[in-house]
Short mmCIF file of C-alpha atoms in Angstrom, two decimals:
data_model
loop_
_atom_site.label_atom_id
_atom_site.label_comp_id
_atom_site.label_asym_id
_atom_site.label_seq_id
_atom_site.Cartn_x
_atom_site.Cartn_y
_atom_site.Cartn_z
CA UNK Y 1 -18.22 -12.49 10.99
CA UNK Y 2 -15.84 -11.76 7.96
CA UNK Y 3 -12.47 -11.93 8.30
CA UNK Y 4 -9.95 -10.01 6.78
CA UNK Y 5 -6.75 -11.41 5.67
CA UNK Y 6 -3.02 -9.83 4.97
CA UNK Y 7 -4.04 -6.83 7.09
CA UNK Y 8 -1.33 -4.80 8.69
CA UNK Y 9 -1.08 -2.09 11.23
CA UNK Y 10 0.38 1.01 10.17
CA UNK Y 11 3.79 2.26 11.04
CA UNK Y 12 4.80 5.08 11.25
CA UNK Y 13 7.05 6.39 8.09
CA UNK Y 14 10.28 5.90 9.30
CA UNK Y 15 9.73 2.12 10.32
CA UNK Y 16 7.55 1.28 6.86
CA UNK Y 17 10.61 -1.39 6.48
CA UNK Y 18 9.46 -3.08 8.71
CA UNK Y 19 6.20 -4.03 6.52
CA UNK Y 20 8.04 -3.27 3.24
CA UNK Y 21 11.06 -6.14 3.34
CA UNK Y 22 8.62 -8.79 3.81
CA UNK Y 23 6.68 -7.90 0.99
CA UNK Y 24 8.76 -7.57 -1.24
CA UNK Y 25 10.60 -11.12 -0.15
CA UNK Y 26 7.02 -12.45 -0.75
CA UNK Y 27 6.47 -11.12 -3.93
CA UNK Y 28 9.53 -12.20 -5.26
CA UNK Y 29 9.31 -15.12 -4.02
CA UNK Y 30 5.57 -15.36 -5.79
CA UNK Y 31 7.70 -14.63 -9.23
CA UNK Y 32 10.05 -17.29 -8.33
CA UNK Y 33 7.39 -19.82 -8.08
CA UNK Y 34 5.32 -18.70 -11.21
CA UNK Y 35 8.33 -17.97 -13.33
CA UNK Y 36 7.37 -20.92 -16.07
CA UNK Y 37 3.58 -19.18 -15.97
CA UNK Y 38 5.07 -16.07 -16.44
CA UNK Y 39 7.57 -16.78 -18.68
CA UNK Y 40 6.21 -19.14 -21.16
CA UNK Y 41 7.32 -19.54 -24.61
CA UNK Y 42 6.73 -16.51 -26.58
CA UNK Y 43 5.25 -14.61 -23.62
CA UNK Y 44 8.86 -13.58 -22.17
CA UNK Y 45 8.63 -10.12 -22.54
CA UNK Y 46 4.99 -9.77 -21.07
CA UNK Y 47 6.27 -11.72 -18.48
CA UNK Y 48 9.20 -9.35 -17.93
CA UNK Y 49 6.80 -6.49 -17.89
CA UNK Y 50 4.86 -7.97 -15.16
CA UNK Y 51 8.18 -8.05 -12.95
CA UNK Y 52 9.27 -4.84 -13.77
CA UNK Y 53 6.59 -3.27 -13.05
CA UNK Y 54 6.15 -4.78 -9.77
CA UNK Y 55 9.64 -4.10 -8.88
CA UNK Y 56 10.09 -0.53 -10.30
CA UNK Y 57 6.71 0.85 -11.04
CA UNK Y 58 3.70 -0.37 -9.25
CA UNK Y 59 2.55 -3.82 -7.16
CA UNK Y 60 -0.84 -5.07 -6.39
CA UNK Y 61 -0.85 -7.02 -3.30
CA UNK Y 62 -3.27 -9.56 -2.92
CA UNK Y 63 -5.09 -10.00 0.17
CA UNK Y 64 -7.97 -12.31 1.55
CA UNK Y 65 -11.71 -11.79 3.08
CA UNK Y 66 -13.94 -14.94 4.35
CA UNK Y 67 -17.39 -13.80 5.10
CA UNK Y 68 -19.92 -16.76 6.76
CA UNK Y 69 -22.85 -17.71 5.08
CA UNK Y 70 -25.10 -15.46 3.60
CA UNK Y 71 -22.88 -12.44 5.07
CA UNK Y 72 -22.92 -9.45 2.64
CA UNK Y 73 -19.24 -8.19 1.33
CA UNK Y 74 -20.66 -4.70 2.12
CA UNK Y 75 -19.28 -2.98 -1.08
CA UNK Y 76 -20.73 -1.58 -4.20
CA UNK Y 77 -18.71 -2.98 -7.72
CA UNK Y 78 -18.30 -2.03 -11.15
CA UNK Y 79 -16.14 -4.51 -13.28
CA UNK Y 80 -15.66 -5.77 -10.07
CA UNK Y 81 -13.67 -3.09 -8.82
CA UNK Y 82 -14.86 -1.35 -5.87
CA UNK Y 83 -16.88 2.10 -6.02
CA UNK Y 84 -18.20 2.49 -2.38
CA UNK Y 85 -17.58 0.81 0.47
CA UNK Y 86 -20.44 0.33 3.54
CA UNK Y 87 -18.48 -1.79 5.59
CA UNK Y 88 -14.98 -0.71 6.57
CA UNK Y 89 -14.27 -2.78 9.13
CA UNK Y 90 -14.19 -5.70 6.58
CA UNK Y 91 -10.40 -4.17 5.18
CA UNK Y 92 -12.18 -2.79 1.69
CA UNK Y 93 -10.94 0.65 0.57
CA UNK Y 94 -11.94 2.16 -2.78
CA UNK Y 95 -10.15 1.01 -5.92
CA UNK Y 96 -9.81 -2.25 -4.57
CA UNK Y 97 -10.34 -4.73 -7.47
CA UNK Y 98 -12.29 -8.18 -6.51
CA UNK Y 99 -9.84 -11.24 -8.43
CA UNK Y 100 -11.29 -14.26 -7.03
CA UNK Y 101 -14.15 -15.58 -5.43
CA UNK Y 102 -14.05 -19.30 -3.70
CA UNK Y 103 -10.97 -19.83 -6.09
CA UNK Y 104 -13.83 -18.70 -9.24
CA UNK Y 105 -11.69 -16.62 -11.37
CA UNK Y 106 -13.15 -12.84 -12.25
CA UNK Y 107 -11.77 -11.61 -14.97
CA UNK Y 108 -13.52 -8.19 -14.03
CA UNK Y 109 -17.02 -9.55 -14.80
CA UNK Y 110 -19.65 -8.57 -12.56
CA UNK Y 111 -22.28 -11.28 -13.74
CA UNK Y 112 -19.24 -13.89 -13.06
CA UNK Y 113 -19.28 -12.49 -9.82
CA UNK Y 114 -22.99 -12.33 -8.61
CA UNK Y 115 -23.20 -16.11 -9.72
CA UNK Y 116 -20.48 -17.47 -7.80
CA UNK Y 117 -21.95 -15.53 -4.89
CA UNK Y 118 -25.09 -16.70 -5.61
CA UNK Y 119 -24.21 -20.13 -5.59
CA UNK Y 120 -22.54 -20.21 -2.98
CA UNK Y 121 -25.14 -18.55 -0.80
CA UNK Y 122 -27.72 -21.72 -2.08
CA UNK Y 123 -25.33 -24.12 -1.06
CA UNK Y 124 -24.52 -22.23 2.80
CA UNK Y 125 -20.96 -22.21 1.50
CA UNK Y 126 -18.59 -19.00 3.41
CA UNK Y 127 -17.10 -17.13 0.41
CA UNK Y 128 -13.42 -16.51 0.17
CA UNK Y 129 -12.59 -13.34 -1.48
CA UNK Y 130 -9.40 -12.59 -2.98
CA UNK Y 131 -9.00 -8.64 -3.42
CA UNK Y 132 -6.29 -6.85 -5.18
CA UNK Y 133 -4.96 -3.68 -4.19
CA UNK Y 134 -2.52 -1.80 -6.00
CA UNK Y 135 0.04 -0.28 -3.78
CA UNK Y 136 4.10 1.37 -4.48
CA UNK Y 137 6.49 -0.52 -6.48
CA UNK Y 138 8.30 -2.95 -4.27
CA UNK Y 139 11.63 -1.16 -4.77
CA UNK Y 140 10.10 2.10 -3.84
CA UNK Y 141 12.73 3.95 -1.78
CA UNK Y 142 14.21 0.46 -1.00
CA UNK Y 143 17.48 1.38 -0.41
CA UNK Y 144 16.53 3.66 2.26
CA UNK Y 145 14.82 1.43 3.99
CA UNK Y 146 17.37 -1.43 4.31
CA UNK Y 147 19.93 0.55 5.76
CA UNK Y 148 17.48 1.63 7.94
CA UNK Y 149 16.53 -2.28 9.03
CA UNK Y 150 20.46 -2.77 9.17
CA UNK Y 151 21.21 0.46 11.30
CA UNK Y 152 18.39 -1.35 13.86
CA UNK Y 153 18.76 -4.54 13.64
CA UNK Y 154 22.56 -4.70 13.90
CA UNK Y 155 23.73 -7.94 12.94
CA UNK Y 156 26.79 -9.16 11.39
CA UNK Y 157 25.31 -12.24 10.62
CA UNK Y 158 23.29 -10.51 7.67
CA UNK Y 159 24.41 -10.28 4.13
CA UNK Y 160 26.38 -7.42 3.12
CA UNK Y 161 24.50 -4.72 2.63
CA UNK Y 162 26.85 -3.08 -0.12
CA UNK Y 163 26.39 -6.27 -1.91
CA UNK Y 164 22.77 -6.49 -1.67
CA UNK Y 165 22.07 -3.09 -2.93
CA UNK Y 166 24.04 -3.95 -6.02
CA UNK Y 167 22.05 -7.06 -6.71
CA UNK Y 168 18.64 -4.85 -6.46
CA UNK Y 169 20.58 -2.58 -9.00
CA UNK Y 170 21.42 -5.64 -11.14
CA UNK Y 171 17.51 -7.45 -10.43
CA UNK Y 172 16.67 -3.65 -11.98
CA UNK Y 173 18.72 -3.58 -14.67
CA UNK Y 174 18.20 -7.20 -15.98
CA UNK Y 175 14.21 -6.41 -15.36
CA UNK Y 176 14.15 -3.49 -17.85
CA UNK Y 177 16.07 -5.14 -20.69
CA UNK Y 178 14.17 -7.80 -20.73
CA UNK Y 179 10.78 -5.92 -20.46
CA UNK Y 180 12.10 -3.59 -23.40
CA UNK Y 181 13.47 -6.68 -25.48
CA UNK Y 182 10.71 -7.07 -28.31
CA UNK Y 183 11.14 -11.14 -27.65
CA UNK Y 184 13.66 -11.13 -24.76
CA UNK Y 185 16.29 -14.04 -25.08
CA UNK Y 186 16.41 -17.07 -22.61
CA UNK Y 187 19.39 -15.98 -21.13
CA UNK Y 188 18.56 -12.63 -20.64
CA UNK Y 189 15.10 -14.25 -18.68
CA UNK Y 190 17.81 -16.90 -17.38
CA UNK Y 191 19.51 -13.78 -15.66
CA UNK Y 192 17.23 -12.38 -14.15
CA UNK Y 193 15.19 -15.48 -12.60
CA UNK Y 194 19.00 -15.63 -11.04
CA UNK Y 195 18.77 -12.21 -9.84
CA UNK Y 196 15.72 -12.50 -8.27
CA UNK Y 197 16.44 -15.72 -6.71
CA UNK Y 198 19.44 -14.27 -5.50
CA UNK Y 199 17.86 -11.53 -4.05
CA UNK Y 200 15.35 -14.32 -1.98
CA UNK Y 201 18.52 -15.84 -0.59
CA UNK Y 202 19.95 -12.13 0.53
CA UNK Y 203 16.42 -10.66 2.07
CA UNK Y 204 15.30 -13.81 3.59
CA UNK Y 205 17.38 -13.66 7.08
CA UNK Y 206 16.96 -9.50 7.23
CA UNK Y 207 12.67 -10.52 6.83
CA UNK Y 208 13.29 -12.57 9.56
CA UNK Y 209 15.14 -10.95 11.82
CA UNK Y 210 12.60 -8.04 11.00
CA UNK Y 211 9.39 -10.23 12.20
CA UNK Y 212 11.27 -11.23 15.96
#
């Protein structure tokens, strides 16, 4: 049977921090560890974009699906993004856009798509699907939400939370002058890398605390 990765319950609204702070640890931390990807020469602004968007804008979250053998994905694609979906309790929704299959980069080509599936059916090989699935900006209403964690959580051991919301501010800030730079500087892309990590540091014991 397939199996549907990155899945999480709902919560209810007022305890969506306790998804949210995670995430957004983990997608940082996914910037952290493609920042030379992201930010190679001449492509520092595009990369700057791709940050500030996640952080301020929109983020796609990337989640998996391993289906046996021969098992159908149970959706119907265009440009690999999906239109329909006949089997729900796989974790597909509408809009969903397919990235990956067995590792067998997309690039929004159906035909890419049916071949990898189709050789991996000939060879009895389970595919591994890696979906994207655009979701709210991973500062959305972030604030909020961490002096909501704090208020329950209740730990002095935490980093200050005064301090932390100015270093979202600053991640913010440094994010939208270097997206807006027409070739932002290294320093400027030096500053924010430090923001970010900084950030890591600061929401790593609160997304911890979170998952007990």
């Amino acid at each position: 049977a397939a199996v549907a990765a990155g899945e999480q319950p709902a919560l209810a609204a007022e305890e969506a921090w306790r998804k949210d702070i995670p995430r957004a640890l983990e997608a940082l931390k996914g910037y952290s560890r493609d920042w030379e990807t992201l930010m190679k020469e001449g492509e520092n602004t595009k990369g700057a974009n791709i940050v500030r968007e996640g952080i301020v804008i929109r983020y796609t979250d990337v989640y998996k699906v391993k289906l046996a053998p021969g098992e159908k994905l149970g959706v119907r694609l265009n440009l690999c993004k999906v239109l329909a979906v006949e089997k729900p309790e796989f974790g597909w929704q509408e809009g969903d856009k397919i990235l990956y299959v067995n590792d067998q980069v997309l690039n929004g080509d159906d035909n890419v798509f049916k071949e990898t599936v189709k050789i991996a059916q000939a060879e009895g090989k389970p595919l591994i699907v890696s979906a994207g699935r655009e979701g709210p900006a991973l500062f959305d209403d972030f604030d909020r939400k961490l002096k909501q964690a704090y208020e329950v959580i209740d730990d002095d051991k935490l980093p200050d939370l005064d301090d932390l919301l100015l270093l979202i501010a600053n991640t913010k800030v440094q994010a939208n002058s270097a997206a807006s730079a027409t070739n932002a500087s290294q320093d400027t892309i030096n500053r924010l890398k430090v923001e970010i990590n900084g950030l890591i540091k600061s929401l790593t014991p609160i997304a911890k605390a979170v998952s007990v």
